[in-house]
Amino acid sequence: MISANTTIAIVGVTGLLGRNILFEYLKQYKYILSNLNLILFGRDYKSKYLRDRIKDIFLDDGRYYLDLNDDELGLFLNFIDKNITYIHLDFEQYNLGLVVKDIERLKLQNIDIFYHLGAYTSFSSSNSTKEKVDNINTVGTEKLLNIFKKLKINRFCYFSSAFATGLLKEKVLPDDLDLDREYRNPYEESKLKAEIIVRKFEKESGVSSYIFRPSILAGRLVEKNLGQIHKFDVFYGWTQFFLKTKQSLLPYGFDIYQTPLNIDLRIFANEKSTLNIIPADFAAKATIKIMSKKYIEYSSFHLTNNNESEFIIPIMNFLNITGYTFVEEIPEDLNKVENLYYRSVGRLFNDYMQNHGEIYFDNSSLIQSLSNDIICPQVNNEELLVLLEYAKEKNFGI
């Protein structure tokens, strides 16, 4: 529901879901931009100010989401330049890099919805990664919420992960906060710890707080450009490994997509391994739809698909790779390709590749709240091909 003079704040706006939430708000207020007050948090990067980063993101990505002509594009770029409040925020700086002047400015705002999507996403279990994950995702969230207690916020929305409950053996409710589980990596645990901090903040501040647990975010499947994505990780990153492998094994000048290649690789995975994949634009639309409701029945949501997607064989067919086999445990006598695989993407994703179509995420609160107004696209072979073809245009970020 579009309302007058809405103030929206977003931490993590440059990420995949953050930018799609920004685009969706701009689309909904396309003809009444004066009613939308945006506060965007982020950091300057590579000598480029946050304001200019947002302009670049809009030129490269957002203009297609909103389907703008050249005249409309100019109006939106002017809005981005002059009508958005930009606040420097860096989770790795003292006091998050926030200065007193900005905090005082924020105290004057009546923020309708505050979205916190900021996070460090890494599936590595190294000590350095664990420290950074804790500092940003857990400690950083706690520091941020201690500051937010001083602000006037109507609704606070935190984005966790559908995998925050670790290795699942049964369907888990979206408000399950049981830390006593086995985790694949420190990232998963950090997100659940942050959820507990959010619930403590809600109790102490009285700010209505909502938690969304997205599964695996992918490119768009609703808005233009179909397949659009800027960061190639998770199954994109897994695909990237095989592209690089083909690149190293094929003679120079051969097409790494069209040229068939037989690879001697034993993959520790279920042949029918599946992932729960949701398009980023659906995730943004669903979140905003729920957060814009006058009354929100639930406070926790699994932002997940109703269907799991098989991905290993479709991706290998897409890449024209044969010769691989599936095994039930990691072999001991690894060849050169296998050594590289299990030291890189295999090590990161082995534990995510054992599922066989089971859906462990109870998303009934999401479905009931959307009431068929917004339906998540199924990511079957045809839709997966759309995602892969777009990534191919960008050479999977290689």
mmCIF file of C-alpha atoms in Angstrom:
data_model
loop_
_atom_site.group_PDB
_atom_site.id
_atom_site.type_symbol
_atom_site.label_atom_id
_atom_site.label_comp_id
_atom_site.label_asym_id
_atom_site.label_seq_id
_atom_site.Cartn_x
_atom_site.Cartn_y
_atom_site.Cartn_z
ATOM 1 C CA MET A 1 0.000 0.000 0.000
ATOM 2 C CA ILE A 2 1.481 3.356 -1.084
ATOM 3 C CA SER A 3 1.087 6.062 1.529
ATOM 4 C CA ALA A 4 2.013 9.729 1.715
ATOM 5 C CA ASN A 5 5.335 10.859 3.140
ATOM 6 C CA THR A 6 6.820 7.432 3.777
ATOM 7 C CA THR A 7 10.306 7.307 5.297
ATOM 8 C CA ILE A 8 12.333 4.194 4.499
ATOM 9 C CA ALA A 9 15.851 3.493 5.819
ATOM 10 C CA ILE A 10 18.092 0.762 4.398
ATOM 11 C CA VAL A 11 21.387 -0.658 5.658
ATOM 12 C CA GLY A 12 23.019 -2.880 3.022
ATOM 13 C CA VAL A 13 21.442 -1.129 0.051
ATOM 14 C CA THR A 14 24.261 -2.003 -2.375
ATOM 15 C CA GLY A 15 23.798 -5.767 -1.922
ATOM 16 C CA LEU A 16 21.613 -7.946 -4.131
ATOM 17 C CA LEU A 17 18.446 -7.846 -2.044
ATOM 18 C CA GLY A 18 19.063 -4.324 -0.750
ATOM 19 C CA ARG A 19 19.227 -2.813 -4.223
ATOM 20 C CA ASN A 20 16.123 -4.685 -5.344
ATOM 21 C CA ILE A 21 14.226 -3.353 -2.329
ATOM 22 C CA LEU A 22 15.378 0.137 -3.289
ATOM 23 C CA PHE A 23 14.262 -0.377 -6.903
ATOM 24 C CA GLU A 24 10.881 -1.716 -5.828
ATOM 25 C CA TYR A 25 10.181 1.318 -3.644
ATOM 26 C CA LEU A 26 11.227 3.654 -6.439
ATOM 27 C CA LYS A 27 8.941 1.766 -8.816
ATOM 28 C CA GLN A 28 5.970 1.935 -6.461
ATOM 29 C CA TYR A 29 6.507 5.681 -5.970
ATOM 30 C CA LYS A 30 7.492 6.281 -9.594
ATOM 31 C CA TYR A 31 4.924 9.022 -10.139
ATOM 32 C CA ILE A 32 4.861 10.405 -6.601
ATOM 33 C CA LEU A 33 8.545 10.532 -5.675
ATOM 34 C CA SER A 34 7.912 13.538 -3.436
ATOM 35 C CA ASN A 35 6.076 11.177 -1.057
ATOM 36 C CA LEU A 36 9.138 8.952 -0.594
ATOM 37 C CA ASN A 37 11.862 9.854 1.880
ATOM 38 C CA LEU A 38 14.855 7.523 1.620
ATOM 39 C CA ILE A 39 17.733 7.196 4.082
ATOM 40 C CA LEU A 40 20.508 4.989 2.733
ATOM 41 C CA PHE A 41 23.403 3.721 4.843
ATOM 42 C CA GLY A 42 26.702 2.530 3.409
ATOM 43 C CA ARG A 43 30.323 3.317 2.882
ATOM 44 C CA ASP A 44 32.405 4.964 0.239
ATOM 45 C CA TYR A 45 34.254 2.377 -1.834
ATOM 46 C CA LYS A 46 37.382 2.723 -3.949
ATOM 47 C CA SER A 47 37.324 6.526 -3.675
ATOM 48 C CA LYS A 48 33.699 6.634 -4.792
ATOM 49 C CA TYR A 49 31.090 8.227 -2.517
ATOM 50 C CA LEU A 50 27.991 6.230 -1.567
ATOM 51 C CA ARG A 51 25.817 8.688 -3.506
ATOM 52 C CA ASP A 52 27.799 7.993 -6.675
ATOM 53 C CA ARG A 53 27.760 4.249 -6.026
ATOM 54 C CA ILE A 54 23.955 4.373 -5.906
ATOM 55 C CA LYS A 55 23.885 6.371 -9.154
ATOM 56 C CA ASP A 56 26.064 3.741 -10.838
ATOM 57 C CA ILE A 57 23.890 0.923 -9.513
ATOM 58 C CA PHE A 58 20.797 2.658 -10.847
ATOM 59 C CA LEU A 59 22.348 3.250 -14.264
ATOM 60 C CA ASP A 60 23.608 -0.337 -14.547
ATOM 61 C CA ASP A 61 20.631 -2.072 -12.988
ATOM 62 C CA GLY A 62 17.744 -0.018 -11.572
ATOM 63 C CA ARG A 63 16.768 1.726 -14.818
ATOM 64 C CA TYR A 64 15.757 -1.654 -16.252
ATOM 65 C CA TYR A 65 13.789 -2.665 -13.152
ATOM 66 C CA LEU A 66 11.740 0.547 -13.516
ATOM 67 C CA ASP A 67 11.687 0.329 -17.339
ATOM 68 C CA LEU A 68 12.632 4.016 -17.719
ATOM 69 C CA ASN A 69 12.984 6.043 -20.882
ATOM 70 C CA ASP A 70 15.788 8.603 -21.119
ATOM 71 C CA ASP A 71 13.680 11.502 -19.778
ATOM 72 C CA GLU A 72 12.469 9.462 -16.811
ATOM 73 C CA LEU A 73 16.009 8.287 -16.143
ATOM 74 C CA GLY A 74 17.143 11.891 -15.792
ATOM 75 C CA LEU A 75 14.405 12.616 -13.251
ATOM 76 C CA PHE A 76 15.385 9.621 -11.136
ATOM 77 C CA LEU A 77 19.080 10.421 -11.264
ATOM 78 C CA ASN A 78 18.238 13.932 -10.058
ATOM 79 C CA PHE A 79 16.157 12.420 -7.230
ATOM 80 C CA ILE A 80 19.033 10.129 -6.262
ATOM 81 C CA ASP A 81 21.447 13.037 -6.306
ATOM 82 C CA LYS A 82 19.402 15.606 -4.388
ATOM 83 C CA ASN A 83 16.528 13.968 -2.513
ATOM 84 C CA ILE A 84 18.055 10.986 -0.715
ATOM 85 C CA THR A 85 19.801 11.183 2.650
ATOM 86 C CA TYR A 86 23.119 9.316 2.661
ATOM 87 C CA ILE A 87 24.671 8.202 5.958
ATOM 88 C CA HIS A 88 28.208 6.806 6.180
ATOM 89 C CA LEU A 89 28.230 3.413 7.919
ATOM 90 C CA ASP A 90 31.087 0.923 8.120
ATOM 91 C CA PHE A 91 30.817 -2.115 10.403
ATOM 92 C CA GLU A 92 34.593 -2.391 10.605
ATOM 93 C CA GLN A 93 35.094 1.134 11.950
ATOM 94 C CA TYR A 94 34.880 2.348 15.534
ATOM 95 C CA ASN A 95 31.268 3.205 16.431
ATOM 96 C CA LEU A 96 30.368 1.858 12.959
ATOM 97 C CA GLY A 97 31.800 5.010 11.433
ATOM 98 C CA LEU A 98 28.702 6.986 12.451
ATOM 99 C CA VAL A 99 29.366 10.587 13.422
ATOM 100 C CA VAL A 100 27.433 12.543 16.035
ATOM 101 C CA LYS A 101 26.039 14.939 13.424
ATOM 102 C CA ASP A 102 24.424 12.080 11.465
ATOM 103 C CA ILE A 103 22.988 10.470 14.602
ATOM 104 C CA GLU A 104 21.418 13.796 15.573
ATOM 105 C CA ARG A 105 19.951 14.110 12.058
ATOM 106 C CA LEU A 106 18.476 10.640 12.359
ATOM 107 C CA LYS A 107 16.856 11.480 15.703
ATOM 108 C CA LEU A 108 14.744 14.104 13.899
ATOM 109 C CA GLN A 109 13.313 11.510 11.511
ATOM 110 C CA ASN A 110 10.172 9.436 11.970
ATOM 111 C CA ILE A 111 11.247 6.243 10.213
ATOM 112 C CA ASP A 112 8.352 4.080 9.058
ATOM 113 C CA ILE A 113 10.381 0.993 8.134
ATOM 114 C CA PHE A 114 14.053 0.337 8.825
ATOM 115 C CA TYR A 115 15.631 -2.484 6.795
ATOM 116 C CA HIS A 116 18.882 -4.002 8.032
ATOM 117 C CA LEU A 117 20.464 -6.150 5.303
ATOM 118 C CA GLY A 118 24.089 -5.418 6.100
ATOM 119 C CA ALA A 119 26.189 -8.563 6.548
ATOM 120 C CA TYR A 120 29.460 -10.269 5.748
ATOM 121 C CA THR A 121 28.627 -13.368 3.710
ATOM 122 C CA SER A 122 31.301 -16.030 3.609
ATOM 123 C CA PHE A 123 30.977 -19.795 4.021
ATOM 124 C CA SER A 124 34.608 -20.203 4.997
ATOM 125 C CA SER A 125 35.394 -21.647 8.435
ATOM 126 C CA SER A 126 38.849 -20.111 8.779
ATOM 127 C CA ASN A 127 39.657 -18.264 12.009
ATOM 128 C CA SER A 128 39.998 -14.925 10.221
ATOM 129 C CA THR A 129 36.630 -15.349 8.500
ATOM 130 C CA LYS A 130 34.958 -16.407 11.745
ATOM 131 C CA GLU A 131 36.266 -13.276 13.467
ATOM 132 C CA LYS A 132 35.055 -11.010 10.678
ATOM 133 C CA VAL A 133 31.659 -12.727 10.472
ATOM 134 C CA ASP A 134 31.169 -12.308 14.223
ATOM 135 C CA ASN A 135 32.329 -8.676 14.225
ATOM 136 C CA ILE A 136 30.031 -7.634 11.403
ATOM 137 C CA ASN A 137 26.995 -9.904 11.592
ATOM 138 C CA THR A 138 26.654 -10.344 15.344
ATOM 139 C CA VAL A 139 28.585 -7.640 17.193
ATOM 140 C CA GLY A 140 27.894 -5.134 14.406
ATOM 141 C CA THR A 141 24.155 -5.745 14.580
ATOM 142 C CA GLU A 142 24.200 -5.307 18.365
ATOM 143 C CA LYS A 143 26.103 -2.007 18.075
ATOM 144 C CA LEU A 144 23.694 -0.800 15.402
ATOM 145 C CA LEU A 145 20.641 -1.626 17.490
ATOM 146 C CA ASN A 146 22.080 0.121 20.543
ATOM 147 C CA ILE A 147 22.206 3.272 18.415
ATOM 148 C CA PHE A 148 18.756 2.649 16.966
ATOM 149 C CA LYS A 149 17.226 2.672 20.457
ATOM 150 C CA LYS A 150 17.643 6.450 20.275
ATOM 151 C CA LEU A 151 15.682 6.766 17.014
ATOM 152 C CA LYS A 152 11.970 6.953 16.233
ATOM 153 C CA ILE A 153 11.336 3.742 14.292
ATOM 154 C CA ASN A 154 7.899 2.308 13.644
ATOM 155 C CA ARG A 155 8.977 -1.061 12.227
ATOM 156 C CA PHE A 156 12.388 -2.727 12.105
ATOM 157 C CA CYS A 157 13.149 -5.477 9.593
ATOM 158 C CA TYR A 158 16.205 -7.740 9.902
ATOM 159 C CA PHE A 159 17.396 -10.112 7.186
ATOM 160 C CA SER A 160 18.891 -13.332 8.461
ATOM 161 C CA SER A 161 19.278 -16.577 6.506
ATOM 162 C CA ALA A 162 17.120 -19.646 5.969
ATOM 163 C CA PHE A 163 20.242 -21.597 6.935
ATOM 164 C CA ALA A 164 20.555 -19.834 10.303
ATOM 165 C CA THR A 165 19.306 -22.968 12.022
ATOM 166 C CA GLY A 166 22.237 -24.997 10.713
ATOM 167 C CA LEU A 167 22.090 -28.597 9.516
ATOM 168 C CA LEU A 168 18.416 -29.466 9.380
ATOM 169 C CA LYS A 169 16.871 -32.879 9.913
ATOM 170 C CA GLU A 170 13.278 -31.757 10.198
ATOM 171 C CA LYS A 171 11.166 -28.808 9.131
ATOM 172 C CA VAL A 172 12.022 -25.728 11.179
ATOM 173 C CA LEU A 173 9.731 -22.839 12.027
ATOM 174 C CA PRO A 174 10.894 -19.338 10.999
ATOM 175 C CA ASP A 175 10.909 -18.183 14.637
ATOM 176 C CA ASP A 176 12.998 -21.108 15.907
ATOM 177 C CA LEU A 177 15.896 -19.567 17.862
ATOM 178 C CA ASP A 178 17.510 -22.761 19.150
ATOM 179 C CA LEU A 179 21.293 -22.306 19.008
ATOM 180 C CA ASP A 180 21.966 -25.901 20.028
ATOM 181 C CA ARG A 181 22.527 -27.243 16.507
ATOM 182 C CA GLU A 182 25.385 -28.202 14.248
ATOM 183 C CA TYR A 183 26.331 -25.500 11.750
ATOM 184 C CA ARG A 184 27.993 -25.801 8.364
ATOM 185 C CA ASN A 185 30.004 -22.648 8.949
ATOM 186 C CA PRO A 186 30.314 -19.610 11.284
ATOM 187 C CA TYR A 187 28.142 -17.482 8.972
ATOM 188 C CA GLU A 188 25.020 -19.528 9.725
ATOM 189 C CA GLU A 189 25.528 -19.324 13.482
ATOM 190 C CA SER A 190 26.249 -15.584 13.366
ATOM 191 C CA LYS A 191 22.889 -14.913 11.734
ATOM 192 C CA LEU A 192 20.952 -16.801 14.404
ATOM 193 C CA LYS A 193 22.848 -14.986 17.158
ATOM 194 C CA ALA A 194 21.928 -11.718 15.477
ATOM 195 C CA GLU A 195 18.254 -12.767 15.421
ATOM 196 C CA ILE A 196 18.379 -13.254 19.188
ATOM 197 C CA ILE A 197 19.875 -9.763 19.522
ATOM 198 C CA VAL A 198 17.029 -8.354 17.394
ATOM 199 C CA ARG A 199 14.422 -9.951 19.659
ATOM 200 C CA LYS A 200 16.170 -8.465 22.689
ATOM 201 C CA PHE A 201 16.151 -5.045 20.990
ATOM 202 C CA GLU A 202 12.430 -5.395 20.289
ATOM 203 C CA LYS A 203 11.690 -6.201 23.923
ATOM 204 C CA GLU A 204 13.791 -3.354 25.300
ATOM 205 C CA SER A 205 12.856 -0.670 22.761
ATOM 206 C CA GLY A 206 9.239 -1.521 22.010
ATOM 207 C CA VAL A 207 9.963 -1.289 18.271
ATOM 208 C CA SER A 208 7.975 -3.890 16.309
ATOM 209 C CA SER A 209 10.626 -6.097 14.725
ATOM 210 C CA TYR A 210 10.381 -8.585 11.889
ATOM 211 C CA ILE A 211 12.852 -11.219 10.746
ATOM 212 C CA PHE A 212 13.105 -12.512 7.192
ATOM 213 C CA ARG A 213 15.188 -15.581 6.399
ATOM 214 C CA PRO A 214 15.980 -15.684 2.667
ATOM 215 C CA SER A 215 17.210 -18.914 1.136
ATOM 216 C CA ILE A 216 19.525 -18.687 -1.902
ATOM 217 C CA LEU A 217 19.040 -15.400 -3.716
ATOM 218 C CA ALA A 218 19.365 -15.446 -7.497
ATOM 219 C CA GLY A 219 18.864 -13.035 -10.373
ATOM 220 C CA ARG A 220 15.511 -11.516 -11.237
ATOM 221 C CA LEU A 221 12.699 -13.562 -12.769
ATOM 222 C CA VAL A 222 9.885 -10.999 -12.587
ATOM 223 C CA GLU A 223 11.286 -7.597 -13.548
ATOM 224 C CA LYS A 224 13.715 -6.599 -16.299
ATOM 225 C CA ASN A 225 16.387 -7.578 -17.009
ATOM 226 C CA LEU A 226 15.522 -11.209 -16.444
ATOM 227 C CA GLY A 227 18.381 -12.949 -14.698
ATOM 228 C CA GLN A 228 20.001 -9.647 -13.645
ATOM 229 C CA ILE A 229 22.554 -10.076 -10.873
ATOM 230 C CA HIS A 230 25.812 -8.350 -9.962
ATOM 231 C CA LYS A 231 27.491 -10.814 -7.602
ATOM 232 C CA PHE A 232 28.206 -14.357 -8.713
ATOM 233 C CA ASP A 233 28.361 -16.523 -5.605
ATOM 234 C CA VAL A 234 26.702 -19.698 -4.255
ATOM 235 C CA PHE A 235 25.633 -21.808 -7.279
ATOM 236 C CA TYR A 236 27.000 -19.142 -9.613
ATOM 237 C CA GLY A 237 30.361 -19.434 -7.840
ATOM 238 C CA TRP A 238 30.200 -23.218 -8.100
ATOM 239 C CA THR A 239 29.639 -22.841 -11.844
ATOM 240 C CA GLN A 240 32.492 -20.362 -12.039
ATOM 241 C CA PHE A 241 34.930 -23.016 -10.806
ATOM 242 C CA PHE A 242 34.146 -25.273 -13.766
ATOM 243 C CA LEU A 243 34.412 -22.425 -16.237
ATOM 244 C CA LYS A 244 37.885 -21.630 -14.933
ATOM 245 C CA THR A 245 38.765 -25.312 -15.094
ATOM 246 C CA LYS A 246 37.665 -25.507 -18.735
ATOM 247 C CA GLN A 247 39.597 -22.330 -19.428
ATOM 248 C CA SER A 248 42.774 -23.897 -18.063
ATOM 249 C CA LEU A 249 42.345 -27.259 -19.826
ATOM 250 C CA LEU A 250 41.150 -26.204 -23.277
ATOM 251 C CA PRO A 251 43.528 -24.867 -25.960
ATOM 252 C CA TYR A 252 43.660 -21.085 -26.197
ATOM 253 C CA GLY A 253 40.847 -19.587 -28.272
ATOM 254 C CA PHE A 254 38.355 -22.429 -27.773
ATOM 255 C CA ASP A 255 34.836 -21.431 -26.667
ATOM 256 C CA ILE A 256 34.660 -22.470 -23.007
ATOM 257 C CA TYR A 257 30.876 -22.749 -23.152
ATOM 258 C CA GLN A 258 30.346 -24.560 -26.449
ATOM 259 C CA THR A 259 33.384 -26.855 -26.458
ATOM 260 C CA PRO A 260 32.639 -30.209 -24.761
ATOM 261 C CA LEU A 261 35.064 -31.363 -22.092
ATOM 262 C CA ASN A 262 35.377 -34.643 -20.232
ATOM 263 C CA ILE A 263 36.579 -34.074 -16.657
ATOM 264 C CA ASP A 264 37.712 -36.841 -14.306
ATOM 265 C CA LEU A 265 36.012 -35.587 -11.131
ATOM 266 C CA ARG A 266 34.262 -37.450 -8.333
ATOM 267 C CA ILE A 267 31.751 -35.065 -6.751
ATOM 268 C CA PHE A 268 30.727 -35.591 -3.138
ATOM 269 C CA ALA A 269 27.028 -34.855 -3.643
ATOM 270 C CA ASN A 270 23.671 -36.402 -4.214
ATOM 271 C CA GLU A 271 23.013 -36.698 -7.960
ATOM 272 C CA LYS A 272 19.588 -35.128 -7.358
ATOM 273 C CA SER A 273 20.912 -32.443 -5.009
ATOM 274 C CA THR A 274 18.581 -29.476 -4.813
ATOM 275 C CA LEU A 275 18.756 -25.871 -3.679
ATOM 276 C CA ASN A 276 16.006 -23.570 -2.492
ATOM 277 C CA ILE A 277 16.387 -20.639 -4.905
ATOM 278 C CA ILE A 278 14.406 -17.392 -4.846
ATOM 279 C CA PRO A 279 14.683 -14.540 -7.358
ATOM 280 C CA ALA A 280 15.857 -11.291 -5.766
ATOM 281 C CA ASP A 281 12.972 -9.253 -7.204
ATOM 282 C CA PHE A 282 10.375 -11.623 -5.747
ATOM 283 C CA ALA A 283 12.136 -11.442 -2.379
ATOM 284 C CA ALA A 284 12.017 -7.638 -2.480
ATOM 285 C CA LYS A 285 8.355 -7.491 -3.534
ATOM 286 C CA ALA A 286 7.270 -10.029 -0.921
ATOM 287 C CA THR A 287 9.122 -8.249 1.877
ATOM 288 C CA ILE A 288 7.730 -4.812 1.005
ATOM 289 C CA LYS A 289 4.227 -6.210 0.575
ATOM 290 C CA ILE A 290 4.303 -7.649 4.084
ATOM 291 C CA MET A 291 6.018 -4.679 5.715
ATOM 292 C CA SER A 292 3.528 -2.259 4.133
ATOM 293 C CA LYS A 293 0.496 -3.992 5.616
ATOM 294 C CA LYS A 294 -1.403 -2.093 8.283
ATOM 295 C CA TYR A 295 -1.472 -5.208 10.466
ATOM 296 C CA ILE A 296 1.218 -7.889 10.250
ATOM 297 C CA GLU A 297 0.086 -11.147 11.806
ATOM 298 C CA TYR A 298 3.514 -12.799 12.034
ATOM 299 C CA SER A 299 6.932 -11.523 13.024
ATOM 300 C CA SER A 300 9.179 -14.165 11.401
ATOM 301 C CA PHE A 301 9.257 -15.413 7.830
ATOM 302 C CA HIS A 302 11.157 -17.968 5.806
ATOM 303 C CA LEU A 303 11.637 -16.065 2.541
ATOM 304 C CA THR A 304 11.865 -19.263 0.537
ATOM 305 C CA ASN A 305 10.520 -21.021 -2.538
ATOM 306 C CA ASN A 306 7.875 -23.725 -2.384
ATOM 307 C CA ASN A 307 9.980 -25.837 -4.711
ATOM 308 C CA GLU A 308 13.565 -27.051 -4.640
ATOM 309 C CA SER A 309 15.704 -26.801 -7.775
ATOM 310 C CA GLU A 310 18.008 -29.507 -9.098
ATOM 311 C CA PHE A 311 21.174 -27.774 -10.220
ATOM 312 C CA ILE A 312 24.236 -30.031 -10.639
ATOM 313 C CA ILE A 313 23.333 -31.892 -13.845
ATOM 314 C CA PRO A 314 21.574 -28.861 -15.431
ATOM 315 C CA ILE A 315 24.667 -26.709 -14.813
ATOM 316 C CA MET A 316 27.047 -29.376 -16.136
ATOM 317 C CA ASN A 317 24.886 -29.746 -19.254
ATOM 318 C CA PHE A 318 24.895 -25.963 -19.662
ATOM 319 C CA LEU A 319 28.695 -25.998 -19.508
ATOM 320 C CA ASN A 320 29.063 -29.018 -21.817
ATOM 321 C CA ILE A 321 30.945 -31.004 -19.194
ATOM 322 C CA THR A 322 30.893 -34.793 -18.942
ATOM 323 C CA GLY A 323 32.988 -37.453 -17.214
ATOM 324 C CA TYR A 324 32.105 -36.506 -13.617
ATOM 325 C CA THR A 325 30.606 -39.036 -11.213
ATOM 326 C CA PHE A 326 28.937 -38.850 -7.815
ATOM 327 C CA VAL A 327 30.351 -40.406 -4.644
ATOM 328 C CA GLU A 328 29.056 -40.791 -1.093
ATOM 329 C CA GLU A 329 32.245 -39.558 0.564
ATOM 330 C CA ILE A 330 35.256 -37.474 -0.411
ATOM 331 C CA PRO A 331 37.845 -39.752 -2.086
ATOM 332 C CA GLU A 332 41.287 -40.055 -0.509
ATOM 333 C CA ASP A 333 43.279 -40.490 -3.741
ATOM 334 C CA LEU A 334 42.469 -37.120 -5.302
ATOM 335 C CA ASN A 335 43.649 -36.252 -8.795
ATOM 336 C CA LYS A 336 44.758 -32.715 -9.754
ATOM 337 C CA VAL A 337 41.286 -31.394 -10.622
ATOM 338 C CA GLU A 338 39.742 -33.017 -7.558
ATOM 339 C CA ASN A 339 42.433 -31.536 -5.318
ATOM 340 C CA LEU A 340 41.623 -28.073 -6.578
ATOM 341 C CA TYR A 341 37.886 -28.664 -6.341
ATOM 342 C CA TYR A 342 37.925 -29.831 -2.711
ATOM 343 C CA ARG A 343 40.276 -27.027 -1.668
ATOM 344 C CA SER A 344 37.934 -24.402 -3.104
ATOM 345 C CA VAL A 345 34.206 -24.620 -3.906
ATOM 346 C CA GLY A 346 33.893 -28.228 -2.792
ATOM 347 C CA ARG A 347 35.101 -27.345 0.680
ATOM 348 C CA LEU A 348 32.614 -24.464 0.888
ATOM 349 C CA PHE A 349 29.550 -26.141 -0.590
ATOM 350 C CA ASN A 350 29.831 -29.891 0.173
ATOM 351 C CA ASP A 351 27.342 -29.647 3.034
ATOM 352 C CA TYR A 352 24.806 -27.827 0.851
ATOM 353 C CA MET A 353 24.872 -30.515 -1.837
ATOM 354 C CA GLN A 354 23.374 -33.462 -0.001
ATOM 355 C CA ASN A 355 19.715 -32.451 -0.148
ATOM 356 C CA HIS A 356 17.353 -34.501 -2.301
ATOM 357 C CA GLY A 357 14.262 -32.364 -2.792
ATOM 358 C CA GLU A 358 13.402 -32.089 0.887
ATOM 359 C CA ILE A 359 12.017 -28.708 1.937
ATOM 360 C CA TYR A 360 12.988 -27.947 5.507
ATOM 361 C CA PHE A 361 11.829 -24.342 5.635
ATOM 362 C CA ASP A 362 8.319 -23.780 6.953
ATOM 363 C CA ASN A 363 7.201 -20.731 4.957
ATOM 364 C CA SER A 364 3.524 -20.829 5.896
ATOM 365 C CA SER A 365 3.715 -17.386 7.539
ATOM 366 C CA LEU A 366 5.044 -15.969 4.249
ATOM 367 C CA ILE A 367 2.383 -17.662 2.105
ATOM 368 C CA GLN A 368 -0.483 -16.653 4.392
ATOM 369 C CA SER A 369 0.746 -13.063 4.574
ATOM 370 C CA LEU A 370 1.032 -12.724 0.782
ATOM 371 C CA SER A 371 -2.396 -14.281 0.120
ATOM 372 C CA ASN A 372 -1.496 -15.150 -3.497
ATOM 373 C CA ASP A 373 -0.926 -11.460 -4.307
ATOM 374 C CA ILE A 374 2.706 -12.276 -5.073
ATOM 375 C CA ILE A 375 3.773 -15.784 -6.059
ATOM 376 C CA CYS A 376 7.372 -16.923 -6.121
ATOM 377 C CA PRO A 377 8.466 -18.158 -9.559
ATOM 378 C CA GLN A 378 9.487 -21.797 -9.535
ATOM 379 C CA VAL A 379 13.094 -22.231 -10.576
ATOM 380 C CA ASN A 380 12.850 -25.275 -12.794
ATOM 381 C CA ASN A 381 15.154 -26.042 -15.728
ATOM 382 C CA GLU A 382 13.707 -23.274 -17.916
ATOM 383 C CA GLU A 383 14.045 -20.588 -15.231
ATOM 384 C CA LEU A 384 17.471 -21.844 -14.192
ATOM 385 C CA LEU A 385 18.549 -21.511 -17.820
ATOM 386 C CA VAL A 386 17.411 -17.859 -17.797
ATOM 387 C CA LEU A 387 19.599 -17.231 -14.742
ATOM 388 C CA LEU A 388 22.568 -19.023 -16.277
ATOM 389 C CA GLU A 389 22.244 -17.284 -19.653
ATOM 390 C CA TYR A 390 22.364 -13.861 -18.005
ATOM 391 C CA ALA A 391 25.390 -14.909 -15.956
ATOM 392 C CA LYS A 392 26.981 -16.169 -19.178
ATOM 393 C CA GLU A 393 26.618 -12.668 -20.660
ATOM 394 C CA LYS A 394 28.758 -11.459 -17.747
ATOM 395 C CA ASN A 395 31.016 -14.549 -17.950
ATOM 396 C CA PHE A 396 30.017 -15.359 -14.377
ATOM 397 C CA GLY A 397 32.130 -12.468 -13.124
ATOM 398 C CA ILE A 398 35.397 -14.053 -14.264
#
